[in-house]
Coordinates of C-alpha atoms and ligand atoms in Angstrom, one line a residue:
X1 CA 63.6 77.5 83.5
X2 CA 66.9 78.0 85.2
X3 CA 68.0 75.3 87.7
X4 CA 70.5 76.7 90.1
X5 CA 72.0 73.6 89.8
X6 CA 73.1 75.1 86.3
X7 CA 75.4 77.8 88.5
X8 CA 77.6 75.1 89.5
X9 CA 80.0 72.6 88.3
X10 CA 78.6 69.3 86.4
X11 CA 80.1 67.1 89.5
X12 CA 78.3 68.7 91.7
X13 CA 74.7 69.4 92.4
X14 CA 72.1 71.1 94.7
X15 CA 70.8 69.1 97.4
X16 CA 68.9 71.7 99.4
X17 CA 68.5 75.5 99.9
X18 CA 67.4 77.6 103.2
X19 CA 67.4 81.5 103.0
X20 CA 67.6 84.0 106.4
X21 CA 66.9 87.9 106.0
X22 CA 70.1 88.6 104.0
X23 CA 71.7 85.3 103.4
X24 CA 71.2 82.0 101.0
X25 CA 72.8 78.9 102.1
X26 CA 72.9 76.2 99.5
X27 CA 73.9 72.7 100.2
X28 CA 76.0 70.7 97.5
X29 CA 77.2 67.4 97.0
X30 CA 79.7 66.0 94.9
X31 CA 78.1 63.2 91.6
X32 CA 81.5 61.0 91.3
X33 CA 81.5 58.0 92.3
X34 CA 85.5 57.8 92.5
X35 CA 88.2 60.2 92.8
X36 CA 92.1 60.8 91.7
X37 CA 94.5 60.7 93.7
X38 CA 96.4 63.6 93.5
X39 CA 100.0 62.3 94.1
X40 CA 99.7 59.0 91.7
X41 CA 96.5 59.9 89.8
X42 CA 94.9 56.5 90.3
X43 CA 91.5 56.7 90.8
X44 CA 89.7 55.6 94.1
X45 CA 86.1 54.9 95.6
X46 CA 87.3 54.0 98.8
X47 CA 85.1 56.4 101.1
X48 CA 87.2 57.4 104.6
X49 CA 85.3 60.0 105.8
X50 CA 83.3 62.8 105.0
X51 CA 82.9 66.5 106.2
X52 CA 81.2 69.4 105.1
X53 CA 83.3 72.7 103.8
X54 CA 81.9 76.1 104.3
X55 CA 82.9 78.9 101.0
X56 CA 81.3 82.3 100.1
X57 CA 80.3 82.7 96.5
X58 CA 78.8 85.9 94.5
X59 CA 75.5 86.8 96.6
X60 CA 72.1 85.7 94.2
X61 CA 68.9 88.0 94.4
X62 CA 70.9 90.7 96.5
X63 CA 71.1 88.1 99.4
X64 CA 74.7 86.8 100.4
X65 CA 75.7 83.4 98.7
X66 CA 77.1 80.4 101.6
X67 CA 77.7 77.1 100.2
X68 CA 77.7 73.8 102.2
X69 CA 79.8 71.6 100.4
X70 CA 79.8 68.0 101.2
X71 CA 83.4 66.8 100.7
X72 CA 84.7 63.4 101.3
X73 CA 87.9 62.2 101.9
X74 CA 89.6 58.6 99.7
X75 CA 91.8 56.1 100.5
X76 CA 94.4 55.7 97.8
X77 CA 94.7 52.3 97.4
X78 CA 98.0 52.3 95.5
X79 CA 101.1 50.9 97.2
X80 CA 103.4 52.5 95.5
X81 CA 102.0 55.9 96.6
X82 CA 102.7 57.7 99.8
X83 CA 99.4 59.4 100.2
X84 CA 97.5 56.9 102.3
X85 CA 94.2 59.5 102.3
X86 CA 93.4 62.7 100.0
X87 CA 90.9 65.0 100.1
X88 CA 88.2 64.9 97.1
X89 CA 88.7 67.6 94.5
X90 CA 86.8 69.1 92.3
X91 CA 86.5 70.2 88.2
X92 CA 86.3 74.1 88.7
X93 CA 85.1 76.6 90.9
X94 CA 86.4 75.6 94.1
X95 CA 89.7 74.9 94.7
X96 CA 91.5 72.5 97.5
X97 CA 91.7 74.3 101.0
X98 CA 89.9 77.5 99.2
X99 CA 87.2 79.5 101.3
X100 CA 85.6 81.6 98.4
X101 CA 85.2 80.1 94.9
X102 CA 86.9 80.8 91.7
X103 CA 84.4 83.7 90.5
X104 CA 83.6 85.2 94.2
X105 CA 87.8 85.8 94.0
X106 CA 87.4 87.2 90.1
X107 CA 85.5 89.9 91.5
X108 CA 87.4 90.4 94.9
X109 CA 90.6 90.8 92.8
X110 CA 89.0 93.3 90.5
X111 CA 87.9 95.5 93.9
X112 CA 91.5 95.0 95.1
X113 CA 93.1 96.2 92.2
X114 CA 91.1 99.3 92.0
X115 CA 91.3 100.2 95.5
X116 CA 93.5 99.8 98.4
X117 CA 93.2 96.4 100.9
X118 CA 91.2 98.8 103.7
X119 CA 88.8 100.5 101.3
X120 CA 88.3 97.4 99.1
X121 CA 87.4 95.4 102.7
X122 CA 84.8 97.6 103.1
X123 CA 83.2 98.2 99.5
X124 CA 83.4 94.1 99.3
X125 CA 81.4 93.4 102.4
X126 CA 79.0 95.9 101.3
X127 CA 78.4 94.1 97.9
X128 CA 80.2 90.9 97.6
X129 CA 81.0 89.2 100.9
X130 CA 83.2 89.8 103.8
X131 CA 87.1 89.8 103.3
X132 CA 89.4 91.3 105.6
X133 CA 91.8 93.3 104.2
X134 CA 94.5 90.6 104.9
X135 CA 92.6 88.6 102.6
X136 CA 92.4 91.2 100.2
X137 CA 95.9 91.8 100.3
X138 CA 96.8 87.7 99.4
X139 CA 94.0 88.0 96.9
X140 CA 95.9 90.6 95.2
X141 CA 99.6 89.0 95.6
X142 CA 98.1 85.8 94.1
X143 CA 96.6 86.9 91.6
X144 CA 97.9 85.3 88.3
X145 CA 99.6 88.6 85.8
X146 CA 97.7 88.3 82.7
X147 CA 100.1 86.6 80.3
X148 CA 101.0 88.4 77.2
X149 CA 104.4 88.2 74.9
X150 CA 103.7 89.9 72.0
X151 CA 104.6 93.4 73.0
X152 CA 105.1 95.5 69.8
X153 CA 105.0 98.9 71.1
X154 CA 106.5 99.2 74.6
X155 CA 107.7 102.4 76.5
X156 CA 110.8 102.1 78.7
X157 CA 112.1 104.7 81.4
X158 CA 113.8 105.0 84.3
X159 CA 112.2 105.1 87.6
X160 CA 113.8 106.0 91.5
X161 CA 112.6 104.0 94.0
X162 CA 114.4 106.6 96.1
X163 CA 115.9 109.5 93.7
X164 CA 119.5 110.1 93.9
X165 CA 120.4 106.7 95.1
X166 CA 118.5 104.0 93.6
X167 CA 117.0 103.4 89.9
X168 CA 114.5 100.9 88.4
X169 CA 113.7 100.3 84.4
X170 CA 110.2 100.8 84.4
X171 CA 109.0 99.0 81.3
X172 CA 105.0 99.6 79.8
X173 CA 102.8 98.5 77.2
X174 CA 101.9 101.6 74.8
X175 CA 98.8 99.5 73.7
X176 CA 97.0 98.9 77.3
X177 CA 99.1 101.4 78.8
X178 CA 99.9 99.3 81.4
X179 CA 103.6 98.4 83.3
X180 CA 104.2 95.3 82.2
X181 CA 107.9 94.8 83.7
X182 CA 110.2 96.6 86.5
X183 CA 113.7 95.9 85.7
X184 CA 116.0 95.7 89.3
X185 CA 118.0 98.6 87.6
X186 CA 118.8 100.8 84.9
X187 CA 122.2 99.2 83.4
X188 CA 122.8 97.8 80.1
X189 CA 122.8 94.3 80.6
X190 CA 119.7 94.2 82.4
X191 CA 117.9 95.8 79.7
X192 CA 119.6 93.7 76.9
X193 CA 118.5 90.7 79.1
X194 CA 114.8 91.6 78.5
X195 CA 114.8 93.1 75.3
X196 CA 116.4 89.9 73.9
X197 CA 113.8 88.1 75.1
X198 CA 111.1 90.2 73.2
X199 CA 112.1 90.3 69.4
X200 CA 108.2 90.9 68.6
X201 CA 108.8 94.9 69.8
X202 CA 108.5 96.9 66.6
X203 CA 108.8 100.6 68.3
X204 CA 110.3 101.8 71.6
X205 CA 109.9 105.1 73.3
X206 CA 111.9 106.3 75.7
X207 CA 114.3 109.3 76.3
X208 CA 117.6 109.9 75.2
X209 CA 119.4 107.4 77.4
X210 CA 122.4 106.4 75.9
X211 CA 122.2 102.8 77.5
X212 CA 118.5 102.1 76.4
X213 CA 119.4 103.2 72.7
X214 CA 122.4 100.7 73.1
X215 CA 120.9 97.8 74.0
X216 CA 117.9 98.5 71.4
X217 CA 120.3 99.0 69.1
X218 CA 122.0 95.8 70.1
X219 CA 119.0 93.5 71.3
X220 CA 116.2 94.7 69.1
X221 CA 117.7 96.0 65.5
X222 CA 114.3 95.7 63.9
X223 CA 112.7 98.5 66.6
X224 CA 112.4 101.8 65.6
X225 CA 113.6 104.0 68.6
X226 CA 110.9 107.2 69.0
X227 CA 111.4 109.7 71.4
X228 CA 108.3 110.1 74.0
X229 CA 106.8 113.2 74.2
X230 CA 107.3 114.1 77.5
X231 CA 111.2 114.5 77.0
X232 CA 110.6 115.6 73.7
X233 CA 109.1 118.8 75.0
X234 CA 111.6 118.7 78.1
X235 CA 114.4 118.8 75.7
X236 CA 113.1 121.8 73.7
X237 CA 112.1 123.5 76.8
X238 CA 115.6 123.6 78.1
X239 CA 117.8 124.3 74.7
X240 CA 114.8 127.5 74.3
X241 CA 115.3 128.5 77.9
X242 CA 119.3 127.8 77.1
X243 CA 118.9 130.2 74.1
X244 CA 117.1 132.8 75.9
X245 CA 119.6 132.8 78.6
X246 CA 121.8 133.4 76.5
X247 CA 120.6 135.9 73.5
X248 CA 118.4 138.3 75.9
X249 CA 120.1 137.8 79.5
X250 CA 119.4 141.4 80.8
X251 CA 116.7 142.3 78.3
X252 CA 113.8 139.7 78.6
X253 CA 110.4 140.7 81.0
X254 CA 109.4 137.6 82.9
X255 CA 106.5 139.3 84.8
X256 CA 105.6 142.7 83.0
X257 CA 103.6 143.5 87.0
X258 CA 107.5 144.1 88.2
X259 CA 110.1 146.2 87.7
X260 CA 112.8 145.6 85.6
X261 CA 115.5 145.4 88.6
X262 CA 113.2 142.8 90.2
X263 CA 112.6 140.4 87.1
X264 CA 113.4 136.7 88.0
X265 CA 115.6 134.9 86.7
X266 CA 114.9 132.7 83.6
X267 CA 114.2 128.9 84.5
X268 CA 112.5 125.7 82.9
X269 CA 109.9 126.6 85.7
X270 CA 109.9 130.4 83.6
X271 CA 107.9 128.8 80.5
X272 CA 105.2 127.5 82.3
X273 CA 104.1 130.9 83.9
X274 CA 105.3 133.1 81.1
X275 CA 102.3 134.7 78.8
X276 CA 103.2 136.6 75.9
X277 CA 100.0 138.3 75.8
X278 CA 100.7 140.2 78.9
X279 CA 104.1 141.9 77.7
X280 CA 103.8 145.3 76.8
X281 CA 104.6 146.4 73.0
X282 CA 108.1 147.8 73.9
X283 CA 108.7 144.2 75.7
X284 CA 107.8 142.1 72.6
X285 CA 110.4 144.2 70.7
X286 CA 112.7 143.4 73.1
X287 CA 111.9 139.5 73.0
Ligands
ZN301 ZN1 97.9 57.9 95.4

């Protein structure tokens, strides 16, 4: 049978439990009988006090989890060391000055990643435990990026912060499809500086930019350089509407419902409305 001493730590174990409507409150205490000091690392028994912590963890049996934990404070003995009392810590779980534990915070960062601070507030205290959206917010800005180097198939693009005036590298990984990097700007050394850094890429999308093919070219010989599809198609849109502009300016029908003296103009915007199917025969001879 499951102990719930089990859910916790080895250096810790239950010493009592009380439930209310909605709420389990468990009371633990720490097994050590001496603990390091976290400046010099020399270990100490030397009891100076003792007080007891409050933290939330994940709720049990659809009831909200509280823990008690009983935390004493050392003296370190060493007098060499400037820390004349530390605070116990512990293996995992819990960290020093923490109010939730290590897997209540796993699940709060999930929420916060997936929704906004306010919303993710709310859904939390309905499910999880309460957490302002403050908390939410630090939960989220502390969270540690999940570490990964080998990016062999990245997409890079520009992207404007505010258009016109200022541009960022936007930099994703074409496994997860996630952003993995935003460069400060779009110039050449900046992009050289990170490439060089990742010799593992094997292919890079991206558009036509002179200065991302440069640096590639430069930083990452071994990359094959693919155009993404999005400016693929761009491109062609434009050099077809640039043909049609110019082979049928007064003879193409844009929308056979007007007259001819009313037609509008050919634009990139022109391809996305325009359906062959509607042109009259006479029109398709024209096209
Ligand atoms: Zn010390």
């Amino acid at each position: 049978m499951l102990k719930l001493s089990e859910l916790f730590p080895t250096d810790l174990i239950v010493d009592g439990i009380s439930t209310e409507d909605s709420k389990i409150t468990i009371r633990l205490i720490s097994t050590k009988p001496n603990c390091e000091c976290p400046n010099c690392k020399r270990k100490s028994s030397r009891i100076h006090s003792q007080y007891q912590r409050g933290l939330k963890d994940l709720p049990i049996m659809d009831k909200k989890a509280i823990i008690r934990l009983q935390t004493r404070k050392f003296f370190c003995d060493n007098p060499n060391c400037e820390t004349g009392i530390f605070t116990e810590r512990f293996k995992s779980l819990i960290k020093p000055y923490a109010r939730n534990t290590d897997r209540l915070n796993k699940y709060l960062e999930f929420i916060g990643f997936a929704v906004n601070a306010e919303v993710g507030s709310v859904l939390s205290k309905q499910i999880l435990a309460n957490v302002s959206p403050d908390s939410m917010l630090r939960l989220v800005k502390a969270a540690e990026p999940a570490i990964k180097t080998d990016y062999q198939y990245i997409g890079i693009d520009d992207w404007a912060i505010k258009k016109g005036h200022k541009y960022c590298t936007l930099v994703c990984d074409l496994v997860t499809k996630r952003p993995i990097d935003v460069l400060p700007d779009r110039s050449y050394d900046v992009i050289s500086e990170w490439l060089r850094e990742h010799p593992e890429i094997k292919f890079i999308s991206m558009d036509r930019s002179v200065t991302y093919n440069g640096a590639t070219k430069r930083e990452c010989p071994q990359a094959k350089i693919v155009a993404d599809r999005f400016h693929l198609v761009y491109n062609l849109s434009q050099t077809l509407m640039r043909y049609l502009q110019r082979r049928y300016c007064n003879g193409i029908l844009i929308n056979p419902e007007l007259p001819r003296e009313e037609q509008p103009q050919i634009t990139e915007r022109t391809f996305l409305f325009w359906n062959p199917s509607k042109l009259s025969g006479k029109d398709k001879d024209i096209l």
